[in-house]
Short mmCIF file of C-alpha atoms in Angstrom, two decimals:
data_model
loop_
_atom_site.label_atom_id
_atom_site.label_comp_id
_atom_site.label_asym_id
_atom_site.label_seq_id
_atom_site.Cartn_x
_atom_site.Cartn_y
_atom_site.Cartn_z
CA MET V 1 -1.69 115.02 -21.69
CA ALA V 2 -0.01 113.49 -18.68
CA ASP V 3 -2.14 112.49 -15.76
CA THR V 4 -2.22 115.31 -13.22
CA LYS V 5 -4.37 113.63 -10.60
CA SER V 6 -3.74 115.16 -7.17
CA VAL V 7 -2.95 112.88 -4.28
CA GLU V 8 -3.20 113.66 -0.60
CA SER V 9 -0.13 115.40 0.78
CA GLU V 10 1.92 114.12 3.65
CA PRO V 11 0.15 114.73 6.96
CA ALA V 12 1.54 117.26 9.37
CA GLU V 13 3.90 115.84 11.97
CA PRO V 14 3.07 115.93 15.70
CA GLY V 15 3.29 119.41 17.15
CA GLY V 16 2.02 121.04 13.96
CA LYS V 17 5.30 120.73 12.07
CA GLN V 18 5.30 120.42 8.32
CA PRO V 19 6.52 117.16 6.78
CA LYS V 20 10.27 116.86 6.24
CA SER V 21 9.95 117.09 2.46
CA VAL V 22 8.15 120.43 2.71
CA ARG V 23 10.78 121.73 5.13
CA VAL V 24 13.52 120.75 2.64
CA VAL V 25 11.70 122.66 -0.11
CA LEU V 26 11.33 125.68 2.17
CA LEU V 27 15.07 125.58 2.91
CA ALA V 28 15.81 125.52 -0.83
CA LEU V 29 13.41 128.43 -1.34
CA MET V 30 15.16 130.44 1.38
CA ILE V 31 18.54 129.80 -0.31
CA THR V 32 17.08 131.04 -3.59
CA MET V 33 15.59 134.10 -1.88
CA MET V 34 19.01 134.86 -0.41
CA LEU V 35 20.60 134.64 -3.87
CA ALA V 36 18.15 137.27 -5.13
CA MET V 37 18.72 139.66 -2.22
CA LEU V 38 22.41 139.13 -1.57
CA ASP V 39 23.72 139.68 -5.08
CA ASN V 40 23.59 143.47 -5.38
CA MET V 41 25.01 143.95 -1.88
CA ILE V 42 27.97 141.67 -2.54
CA VAL V 43 28.63 143.22 -5.95
CA GLY V 44 28.38 146.76 -4.54
CA THR V 45 31.34 146.09 -2.24
CA ALA V 46 33.38 144.68 -5.13
CA MET V 47 32.72 147.64 -7.47
CA PRO V 48 35.95 149.58 -6.83
CA THR V 49 38.03 146.46 -7.55
CA ILE V 50 36.00 145.68 -10.68
CA VAL V 51 36.59 149.17 -12.06
CA GLY V 52 40.29 148.90 -11.24
CA ASP V 53 40.51 145.68 -13.25
CA LEU V 54 38.13 146.31 -16.18
CA GLY V 55 38.17 150.10 -16.39
CA GLY V 56 35.08 151.88 -17.69
CA LEU V 57 34.38 154.06 -14.64
CA GLU V 58 31.96 156.19 -16.68
CA HIS V 59 29.72 153.13 -17.17
CA LEU V 60 29.88 151.97 -13.56
CA SER V 61 26.28 152.83 -12.69
CA TRP V 62 25.03 150.59 -15.50
CA VAL V 63 26.37 147.49 -13.73
CA VAL V 64 23.63 148.02 -11.14
CA THR V 65 21.07 149.69 -13.42
CA ALA V 66 21.10 146.87 -16.02
CA TYR V 67 20.44 144.31 -13.30
CA THR V 68 17.67 146.40 -11.69
CA LEU V 69 15.97 147.13 -15.01
CA ALA V 70 15.97 143.49 -16.10
CA THR V 71 14.69 142.34 -12.71
CA ALA V 72 11.83 144.85 -12.57
CA ALA V 73 10.77 144.32 -16.19
CA SER V 74 10.77 140.51 -16.00
CA THR V 75 9.08 140.14 -12.59
CA PRO V 76 5.43 140.25 -13.85
CA LEU V 77 6.26 137.91 -16.75
CA TRP V 78 7.68 135.19 -14.51
CA GLY V 79 4.60 135.32 -12.30
CA LYS V 80 2.27 134.96 -15.28
CA LEU V 81 4.31 132.13 -16.84
CA GLY V 82 4.15 130.23 -13.54
CA ASP V 83 0.37 130.56 -13.49
CA MET V 84 0.10 129.37 -17.10
CA TYR V 85 2.65 126.57 -17.36
CA GLY V 86 3.31 125.37 -13.82
CA ARG V 87 5.29 126.86 -10.98
CA LYS V 88 8.12 124.33 -10.66
CA GLY V 89 9.50 124.34 -14.20
CA VAL V 90 9.26 128.11 -14.58
CA PHE V 91 10.95 128.68 -11.21
CA MET V 92 13.79 126.31 -12.01
CA SER V 93 14.24 128.03 -15.37
CA SER V 94 14.66 131.39 -13.62
CA ILE V 95 17.31 129.89 -11.30
CA VAL V 96 19.21 128.42 -14.28
CA LEU V 97 19.08 131.77 -16.12
CA PHE V 98 20.32 133.57 -12.99
CA LEU V 99 23.21 131.11 -12.63
CA ILE V 100 24.15 131.46 -16.33
CA GLY V 101 24.20 135.25 -15.88
CA SER V 102 26.33 134.87 -12.74
CA ALA V 103 28.86 132.62 -14.48
CA LEU V 104 29.09 134.93 -17.51
CA SER V 105 29.45 138.01 -15.28
CA GLY V 106 32.34 136.34 -13.49
CA MET V 107 34.04 135.71 -16.84
CA ALA V 108 33.50 139.23 -18.23
CA GLN V 109 36.57 140.76 -19.89
CA ASP V 110 35.40 144.36 -20.14
CA MET V 111 32.73 146.65 -18.68
CA GLY V 112 30.43 146.25 -21.69
CA GLN V 113 30.34 142.47 -21.29
CA LEU V 114 29.76 142.78 -17.55
CA ILE V 115 26.79 145.11 -18.06
CA ALA V 116 25.24 142.76 -20.67
CA PHE V 117 25.74 139.68 -18.48
CA ARG V 118 24.33 141.51 -15.45
CA ALA V 119 21.18 142.10 -17.50
CA VAL V 120 20.96 138.34 -18.15
CA GLN V 121 21.43 137.73 -14.44
CA GLY V 122 18.69 140.29 -13.67
CA LEU V 123 16.25 138.54 -16.03
CA GLY V 124 16.66 135.39 -13.96
CA ALA V 125 16.52 137.29 -10.66
CA GLY V 126 13.08 138.61 -11.61
CA GLY V 127 11.73 135.08 -11.26
CA LEU V 128 13.52 134.14 -8.03
CA MET V 129 11.59 136.20 -5.49
CA VAL V 130 8.29 135.76 -7.34
CA GLY V 131 8.82 132.00 -7.55
CA VAL V 132 9.60 131.74 -3.83
CA MET V 133 6.50 133.69 -2.82
CA ALA V 134 4.18 131.92 -5.26
CA ILE V 135 5.39 128.41 -4.34
CA ILE V 136 5.00 129.17 -0.64
CA GLY V 137 1.52 130.39 -1.57
CA ASP V 138 0.86 127.00 -3.20
CA LEU V 139 2.39 124.91 -0.42
CA ILE V 140 1.16 126.67 2.69
CA PRO V 141 -2.37 128.04 3.22
CA PRO V 142 -2.46 131.70 4.33
CA ARG V 143 -3.53 130.84 7.88
CA GLU V 144 -0.36 128.72 8.34
CA ARG V 145 1.93 130.95 6.30
CA GLY V 146 2.59 133.36 9.12
CA LYS V 147 4.89 130.79 10.77
CA TYR V 148 7.38 131.25 7.96
CA GLN V 149 7.48 135.05 8.01
CA GLY V 150 10.36 134.92 10.47
CA MET V 151 12.36 132.74 8.08
CA MET V 152 11.88 135.22 5.24
CA ALA V 153 12.62 138.23 7.44
CA GLY V 154 15.72 136.45 8.76
CA VAL V 155 17.00 135.85 5.23
CA MET V 156 16.40 139.50 4.41
CA ALA V 157 18.25 140.70 7.51
CA LEU V 158 21.11 138.27 6.87
CA ALA V 159 21.45 139.53 3.29
CA MET V 160 21.50 143.18 4.35
CA ILE V 161 24.04 142.68 7.12
CA GLY V 162 26.12 139.91 5.59
CA GLY V 163 26.20 141.21 2.01
CA PRO V 164 28.86 143.90 2.44
CA LEU V 165 30.88 141.69 4.82
CA VAL V 166 30.82 138.70 2.48
CA GLY V 167 31.49 140.90 -0.56
CA GLY V 168 34.52 142.50 1.05
CA THR V 169 35.93 139.18 2.25
CA ILE V 170 35.46 137.44 -1.11
CA THR V 171 36.94 140.35 -3.06
CA ASP V 172 39.98 140.65 -0.78
CA HIS V 173 40.82 136.94 -0.66
CA TRP V 174 39.47 135.36 -3.86
CA GLY V 175 39.08 138.25 -6.30
CA TRP V 176 36.00 140.12 -7.54
CA ARG V 177 34.99 137.37 -10.00
CA TRP V 178 34.04 135.15 -7.06
CA ALA V 179 31.44 137.73 -6.05
CA PHE V 180 29.52 136.20 -8.98
CA TYR V 181 30.83 132.63 -8.88
CA ILE V 182 29.70 132.23 -5.25
CA ASN V 183 26.11 132.05 -6.57
CA LEU V 184 26.81 128.83 -8.49
CA PRO V 185 27.20 126.29 -5.65
CA LEU V 186 24.29 127.79 -3.70
CA GLY V 187 22.10 127.78 -6.80
CA VAL V 188 22.97 124.17 -7.65
CA VAL V 189 22.03 123.06 -4.11
CA ALA V 190 18.70 124.86 -4.39
CA LEU V 191 18.05 123.39 -7.85
CA ALA V 192 18.82 119.85 -6.68
CA ALA V 193 16.54 120.09 -3.64
CA ILE V 194 13.67 121.62 -5.60
CA SER V 195 14.01 119.09 -8.42
CA ALA V 196 14.03 116.11 -6.05
CA VAL V 197 11.48 117.12 -3.43
CA LEU V 198 9.07 119.72 -4.83
CA HIS V 199 6.12 118.04 -6.51
CA LEU V 200 3.32 120.16 -7.95
CA PRO V 201 0.63 119.29 -10.50
CA LYS V 202 1.52 119.83 -14.14
CA LYS V 203 -0.33 122.51 -16.01
CA ARG V 204 -1.23 122.58 -19.65
CA THR V 205 -2.70 125.62 -21.31
CA GLN V 206 -3.58 126.55 -24.85
CA ALA V 207 -3.40 130.26 -24.04
CA ARG V 208 -0.76 132.32 -25.80
CA ILE V 209 1.58 134.72 -24.08
CA ASP V 210 0.47 138.35 -24.27
CA TYR V 211 3.52 139.63 -26.13
CA LEU V 212 2.13 143.13 -26.74
CA GLY V 213 1.19 143.54 -23.08
CA ALA V 214 4.61 142.27 -22.02
CA ALA V 215 6.35 144.71 -24.38
CA LEU V 216 4.30 147.71 -23.21
CA LEU V 217 4.89 146.84 -19.55
CA THR V 218 8.61 146.38 -20.12
CA VAL V 219 8.92 149.75 -21.87
CA GLY V 220 6.90 151.48 -19.14
CA ILE V 221 8.88 149.96 -16.25
CA THR V 222 12.20 150.59 -18.01
CA ALA V 223 11.34 154.25 -18.50
CA ILE V 224 10.29 154.64 -14.84
CA VAL V 225 13.44 153.00 -13.50
CA LEU V 226 15.66 155.09 -15.80
CA VAL V 227 13.91 158.28 -14.68
CA THR V 228 14.44 157.43 -11.01
CA THR V 229 18.03 156.31 -11.66
CA TRP V 230 19.19 159.17 -13.89
CA GLY V 231 17.05 162.04 -12.58
CA GLY V 232 19.15 164.52 -10.64
CA THR V 233 22.39 162.58 -11.24
CA GLU V 234 23.16 161.85 -14.90
CA TYR V 235 20.60 164.40 -16.10
CA ALA V 236 18.73 167.31 -14.53
CA TRP V 237 15.12 166.55 -13.59
CA THR V 238 13.92 169.13 -16.12
CA SER V 239 16.22 167.94 -18.94
CA ALA V 240 14.83 166.79 -22.29
CA VAL V 241 16.00 163.21 -21.70
CA ILE V 242 14.09 162.88 -18.40
CA MET V 243 10.98 164.56 -19.84
CA GLU V 244 11.04 162.21 -22.85
CA LEU V 245 11.43 159.17 -20.61
CA ILE V 246 8.50 160.32 -18.46
CA GLY V 247 6.37 160.76 -21.59
CA ILE V 248 7.35 157.33 -22.95
CA GLY V 249 6.74 155.67 -19.58
CA VAL V 250 3.29 157.22 -19.09
CA ALA V 251 2.22 156.44 -22.66
CA ALA V 252 3.42 152.83 -22.41
CA LEU V 253 1.70 152.20 -19.07
CA VAL V 254 -1.58 153.80 -20.20
CA GLY V 255 -1.43 151.65 -23.33
CA PHE V 256 -0.66 148.60 -21.20
CA VAL V 257 -3.68 149.15 -18.93
CA PHE V 258 -5.95 149.63 -21.97
CA TRP V 259 -4.59 146.50 -23.67
CA GLN V 260 -5.03 144.37 -20.54
CA THR V 261 -8.79 144.95 -20.79
CA LYS V 262 -8.70 143.46 -24.33
CA ALA V 263 -6.09 140.69 -24.12
CA ALA V 264 -7.29 137.08 -23.96
CA GLU V 265 -4.61 136.11 -21.40
CA PRO V 266 -3.37 139.41 -19.87
CA VAL V 267 0.05 139.61 -18.23
CA VAL V 268 -1.51 141.33 -15.21
CA PRO V 269 -5.25 140.55 -15.03
CA LEU V 270 -6.82 143.80 -13.90
CA HIS V 271 -9.59 141.95 -12.07
CA ILE V 272 -7.18 141.24 -9.19
CA PHE V 273 -7.27 144.97 -8.39
CA ARG V 274 -11.02 144.74 -7.83
CA SER V 275 -10.11 143.27 -4.47
CA ARG V 276 -9.83 146.22 -2.12
CA ASN V 277 -7.33 144.41 0.07
CA PHE V 278 -5.06 143.52 -2.85
CA THR V 279 -4.96 147.12 -4.08
CA LEU V 280 -4.33 148.45 -0.57
CA MET V 281 -1.53 145.91 0.01
CA SER V 282 0.08 146.97 -3.28
CA VAL V 283 0.07 150.58 -2.03
CA ILE V 284 1.51 149.57 1.37
CA GLY V 285 4.17 147.43 -0.35
CA PHE V 286 5.18 150.39 -2.53
CA ILE V 287 5.53 152.65 0.53
CA THR V 288 7.44 149.98 2.48
CA GLY V 289 9.93 149.63 -0.39
CA PHE V 290 10.21 153.42 -0.61
CA VAL V 291 11.05 153.75 3.09
CA MET V 292 13.16 150.62 3.62
CA PHE V 293 15.65 151.12 0.81
CA GLY V 294 15.91 154.83 1.53
CA ALA V 295 16.70 154.07 5.18
CA THR V 296 19.30 151.42 4.37
CA LEU V 297 20.98 153.84 1.93
CA PHE V 298 21.21 156.95 4.13
CA LEU V 299 21.72 155.44 7.58
CA PRO V 300 25.17 153.95 6.78
CA LEU V 301 26.14 157.24 5.09
CA TYR V 302 25.17 159.18 8.23
CA GLN V 303 26.97 156.69 10.48
CA GLN V 304 30.18 156.87 8.44
CA SER V 305 30.22 160.63 7.83
CA VAL V 306 28.86 161.96 11.15
CA GLN V 307 29.34 159.21 13.73
CA GLY V 308 32.73 158.06 12.45
CA ALA V 309 31.85 154.42 11.79
CA THR V 310 33.84 152.32 9.34
CA ALA V 311 32.13 150.91 6.24
CA THR V 312 32.02 147.46 7.83
CA ASN V 313 30.75 148.70 11.18
CA SER V 314 28.05 150.82 9.55
CA GLY V 315 26.52 147.60 8.24
CA LEU V 316 26.61 146.06 11.71
CA LEU V 317 25.15 149.25 13.19
CA LEU V 318 21.96 148.54 11.21
CA LEU V 319 21.38 145.56 13.52
CA PRO V 320 18.85 147.41 15.75
CA MET V 321 16.59 148.01 12.76
CA LEU V 322 17.06 144.60 11.16
CA GLY V 323 16.87 142.72 14.48
CA ALA V 324 13.65 144.51 15.43
CA MET V 325 12.25 143.73 11.99
CA LEU V 326 13.10 140.04 12.37
CA VAL V 327 11.60 139.67 15.86
CA THR V 328 8.42 141.57 15.00
CA SER V 329 7.94 139.61 11.79
CA MET V 330 8.17 136.33 13.72
CA VAL V 331 5.71 137.53 16.36
CA ALA V 332 3.30 138.86 13.72
CA GLY V 333 3.47 135.53 11.89
CA ARG V 334 2.74 133.47 15.01
CA VAL V 335 -0.15 135.70 16.08
CA THR V 336 -1.63 135.61 12.57
CA THR V 337 -1.37 131.81 12.47
CA ASN V 338 -2.89 131.33 15.93
CA THR V 339 -5.71 133.87 15.63
CA GLY V 340 -6.29 134.33 11.90
CA ARG V 341 -6.36 138.09 12.51
CA TYR V 342 -3.98 140.50 10.84
CA LYS V 343 -5.44 144.01 10.34
CA ALA V 344 -3.75 145.37 13.47
CA PHE V 345 -0.29 144.72 12.04
CA PRO V 346 -0.40 147.04 9.00
CA VAL V 347 -2.02 149.77 11.13
CA VAL V 348 0.44 149.50 14.04
CA GLY V 349 3.35 148.96 11.62
CA SER V 350 2.53 152.13 9.67
CA VAL V 351 2.27 154.18 12.88
CA LEU V 352 5.62 152.87 14.16
CA MET V 353 7.22 153.53 10.77
CA ILE V 354 5.99 157.15 10.78
CA VAL V 355 7.19 157.71 14.36
CA GLY V 356 10.55 156.02 13.72
CA LEU V 357 11.24 158.01 10.54
CA TYR V 358 10.34 161.24 12.33
CA LEU V 359 12.75 160.36 15.14
CA LEU V 360 15.49 159.61 12.59
CA SER V 361 14.89 163.03 11.06
CA LEU V 362 15.83 164.58 14.44
CA MET V 363 19.39 163.21 14.33
CA ASP V 364 22.18 165.77 14.20
CA THR V 365 25.96 165.87 14.64
CA GLY V 366 25.63 165.22 18.38
CA THR V 367 23.33 162.17 18.22
CA SER V 368 24.88 159.13 19.91
CA ARG V 369 24.98 155.67 18.35
CA PHE V 370 22.72 154.37 21.14
CA THR V 371 20.07 157.02 20.43
CA SER V 372 20.17 156.44 16.69
CA GLY V 373 19.98 152.69 17.37
CA VAL V 374 16.77 153.18 19.37
CA TYR V 375 15.28 155.26 16.54
CA MET V 376 16.26 152.57 14.01
CA ALA V 377 14.65 149.88 16.17
CA VAL V 378 11.33 151.78 16.08
CA VAL V 379 11.46 151.81 12.26
CA GLY V 380 12.41 148.11 12.31
CA PHE V 381 9.42 147.22 14.49
CA GLY V 382 7.18 149.02 12.02
CA MET V 383 8.64 147.34 8.94
CA GLY V 384 8.48 143.95 10.68
CA CYS V 385 4.71 144.37 10.98
CA LEU V 386 4.44 145.18 7.27
CA MET V 387 7.04 143.25 5.28
CA GLN V 388 5.45 139.80 5.04
CA VAL V 389 1.86 140.66 6.01
CA THR V 390 1.49 142.62 2.77
CA MET V 391 2.32 139.54 0.68
CA LEU V 392 0.19 137.27 2.90
CA VAL V 393 -2.94 139.41 2.59
CA ALA V 394 -2.37 140.07 -1.13
CA GLN V 395 -2.16 136.32 -1.84
CA ASN V 396 -5.23 135.66 0.30
CA SER V 397 -7.18 138.22 -1.75
CA VAL V 398 -6.95 136.37 -5.10
CA GLU V 399 -7.90 132.96 -6.45
CA MET V 400 -5.26 130.23 -6.54
CA LYS V 401 -5.04 130.49 -10.34
CA ASP V 402 -3.79 134.08 -9.97
CA MET V 403 -1.26 133.35 -7.21
CA GLY V 404 1.71 134.00 -9.51
CA VAL V 405 0.57 137.35 -10.86
CA ALA V 406 -0.51 138.43 -7.37
CA SER V 407 2.95 137.61 -6.00
CA SER V 408 4.75 139.24 -8.93
CA SER V 409 2.58 142.37 -8.84
CA THR V 410 3.17 142.84 -5.10
CA THR V 411 6.90 142.28 -5.57
CA LEU V 412 6.95 144.72 -8.50
CA PHE V 413 5.24 147.47 -6.50
CA ARG V 414 7.80 147.03 -3.72
CA THR V 415 10.65 147.15 -6.28
CA LEU V 416 9.26 150.30 -7.89
CA GLY V 417 8.79 151.82 -4.43
CA SER V 418 12.45 151.22 -3.67
CA SER V 419 13.48 152.87 -6.97
CA PHE V 420 11.35 155.93 -6.24
CA GLY V 421 12.52 156.04 -2.62
CA VAL V 422 16.21 155.98 -3.47
CA ALA V 423 15.73 158.54 -6.27
CA ILE V 424 13.48 161.06 -4.52
CA MET V 425 15.06 160.83 -1.07
CA GLY V 426 18.47 160.89 -2.77
CA ALA V 427 17.65 164.01 -4.77
CA LEU V 428 16.42 165.78 -1.64
CA PHE V 429 19.49 164.65 0.33
CA ASN V 430 21.95 165.77 -2.36
CA SER V 431 20.27 169.16 -2.77
CA ARG V 432 20.27 169.82 0.97
CA VAL V 433 23.92 168.74 1.40
CA GLN V 434 25.09 170.99 -1.41
CA ASP V 435 23.14 173.97 -0.04
CA VAL V 436 24.52 173.57 3.48
CA MET V 437 28.07 173.01 2.19
CA ALA V 438 27.83 176.23 0.21
CA GLU V 439 26.61 178.06 3.33
CA ARG V 440 29.06 176.59 5.86
CA GLY V 441 32.04 175.59 3.75
CA GLY V 442 32.24 178.53 1.40
CA ALA V 443 33.69 178.16 -2.08
CA LEU V 444 35.75 175.10 -1.14
CA GLY V 445 32.71 173.40 0.40
CA ALA V 446 30.64 173.99 -2.74
CA GLN V 447 33.49 172.68 -4.88
CA VAL V 448 33.86 169.52 -2.78
CA THR V 449 30.24 168.46 -3.33
CA GLU V 450 29.86 169.82 -6.86
CA ARG V 451 30.01 166.39 -8.49
CA SER V 452 28.62 164.24 -5.68
CA ALA V 453 27.13 164.96 -2.28
CA GLN V 454 28.26 161.55 -1.01
CA LEU V 455 31.93 161.25 -0.02
CA ASP V 456 33.66 158.02 0.94
CA ALA V 457 35.72 157.72 4.12
CA ALA V 458 39.02 158.29 2.30
CA GLY V 459 37.75 161.46 0.63
CA LEU V 460 36.35 162.76 3.92
CA GLU V 461 39.68 162.38 5.74
CA LYS V 462 41.47 164.47 3.10
CA LEU V 463 39.28 167.52 3.76
CA PRO V 464 40.39 170.43 5.94
CA VAL V 465 38.89 170.28 9.46
CA ALA V 466 36.52 173.19 8.88
CA VAL V 467 35.21 171.70 5.62
CA LYS V 468 34.89 168.26 7.22
CA GLU V 469 32.77 169.71 10.04
CA ALA V 470 30.68 171.57 7.48
CA TYR V 471 30.15 168.30 5.61
CA GLN V 472 29.02 166.54 8.79
CA HIS V 473 26.44 169.28 9.39
CA ALA V 474 25.41 169.03 5.74
CA VAL V 475 24.89 165.25 5.95
CA SER V 476 22.83 165.72 9.14
CA ALA V 477 20.67 168.27 7.32
CA GLY V 478 20.34 165.98 4.30
CA THR V 479 19.28 162.97 6.36
CA HIS V 480 16.81 165.19 8.26
CA SER V 481 15.11 166.17 4.99
CA ALA V 482 15.18 162.61 3.57
CA PHE V 483 13.70 160.95 6.66
CA LEU V 484 11.12 163.69 7.16
CA LEU V 485 9.96 163.05 3.59
CA GLY V 486 9.84 159.32 4.39
CA ALA V 487 7.64 160.00 7.43
CA VAL V 488 5.22 162.05 5.32
CA VAL V 489 5.06 159.36 2.62
CA ALA V 490 4.49 156.67 5.28
CA VAL V 491 1.25 158.44 6.23
CA VAL V 492 -0.16 157.09 2.94
CA ALA V 493 0.57 153.54 4.16
CA LEU V 494 -1.35 154.27 7.38
CA LEU V 495 -4.35 155.56 5.44
CA ALA V 496 -4.31 152.45 3.27
CA ALA V 497 -3.99 150.17 6.33
CA VAL V 498 -7.02 151.75 8.01
CA PHE V 499 -9.21 150.72 5.07
CA VAL V 500 -8.04 147.09 4.98
CA LYS V 501 -10.93 144.69 5.49
CA GLU V 502 -10.07 141.69 7.66
CA VAL V 503 -11.10 138.79 5.41
CA PRO V 504 -10.67 135.32 7.02
CA LEU V 505 -7.46 133.61 5.91
CA ARG V 506 -7.78 130.40 3.94
CA GLY V 507 -6.69 127.24 5.75
CA ALA V 508 -7.25 125.97 9.26
CA GLY V 509 -5.56 127.33 12.33
CA PRO V 510 -3.68 125.00 14.68
CA LYS V 511 -6.52 124.86 17.19
CA GLU V 512 -9.23 124.09 14.72
CA ASP V 513 -10.55 120.64 14.06
CA ALA V 514 -8.00 118.75 12.02
CA GLY V 515 -10.83 117.28 10.03
CA ALA V 516 -11.85 120.61 8.56
CA ALA V 517 -12.03 119.86 4.87
CA ASP V 518 -10.57 123.08 3.52
CA GLY V 519 -7.75 123.29 6.02
CA SER V 520 -6.54 119.72 5.67
CA ALA V 521 -6.81 119.78 1.91
CA ALA V 522 -4.69 122.90 1.70
CA LYS V 523 -2.39 121.97 4.54
CA VAL V 524 0.72 121.52 2.49
CA ALA V 525 0.72 120.95 -1.25
CA VAL V 526 -1.15 118.96 -3.82
CA VAL V 527 1.47 116.40 -4.69
CA GLU V 528 2.16 114.68 -7.95
CA ALA V 529 5.58 114.10 -9.48
CA VAL V 530 6.19 116.45 -12.37
#
């Protein structure tokens, strides 16, 4: 076994800055995080061109579903592998797999190949976000980690705003294949920086991978994601296919939980849920994912259909929400670092999220862009208080040896929350739109939304004036129902936040004695070349 002796990390620079090497690693981690978040948004913009080139319109949804399924199913496994075999090698492997999937997707010759290669890409993507969060958890003690929340929130906002813009530009000027190839240079830069600068202790373990647990979890997650993806769209919620998937998913997850109590090296050690804070943060993360992805799906649709925004402008019109989220996340991080206190943020964030979603539910055909922007900012302030604090508190609630599974579990709950949010809010939206169209638009209105309640700008312009106005009222009614549901669901996050116990964060604050043993030891990373 190679010597894994830890040596003292580089001291912090004057002014509390982290050493240059750590800042380089953090930059590489942010690039990797952007790869994970940006991909679906770029590809979404390129979809019409892809279908025009490859055909296979009937399989279009699988281009996204295959990626989502593979990402969700592999997320817990990457976290566990990092805990068992060392964070650096496992993380770099996930980047390489993601880049291989990206290259193959760009070379796909038909829709079947593209779907298969997107699944490969999704398997790698499952390890990207988990690896970023877990490595930051290793490098930066929780008390100092708040400083970097703004960076992560900024990357998230940049991906949400820039994704459609970048995707459209790349597709128009370089072709849709570059929507995948663009990942390669960014990924290589991240790989080079991480390989050269990130040094973590090697790990050796004799434990075997829990293959049965991994299989049961994969089946359970796959069934859940398929139910939320297909329910109400491909199949009716009461259809045999959906009922069978629900039965398979429940049986697999019950079996998984039972097996985790018996496995020698469980994929998700159930003891981490004995921590009240970890369990509560998982619940809050689920609700945040539910609300955030629902909001980013229906707000652009409302802006395009009712307020007359273009597809590009509707992305920019999300700036009030994303800007508020970025600013609040930075403030929350600084306050947490300086004071070591954090309970106020999930409580205040949940309240603001409930209020903001309720305000969004009040929008109608006469709501101005300024008013809707103010409502979005309220939601953004709430999400800014929650987005990174949930991960921070979850990681602080477990031992260092479980950092990977804690990060992956929290990420998984947020991913599943987003799947449920899009599915349930989407089903409610579609049902309400179709009802109102039948009432206001008559037979033609019902026929227009028979196949889909979501029309693109081109389809909307082709409608008769009366039907178009009916559709605008229908979309307003649909968004009212969707956001009202979001406000009700967000109450669960508030209840969970109230019961959070403020446990001191590990690591010294900036005003504490620099000689504090725990703080200085954990200040950056334990360093030893791998």
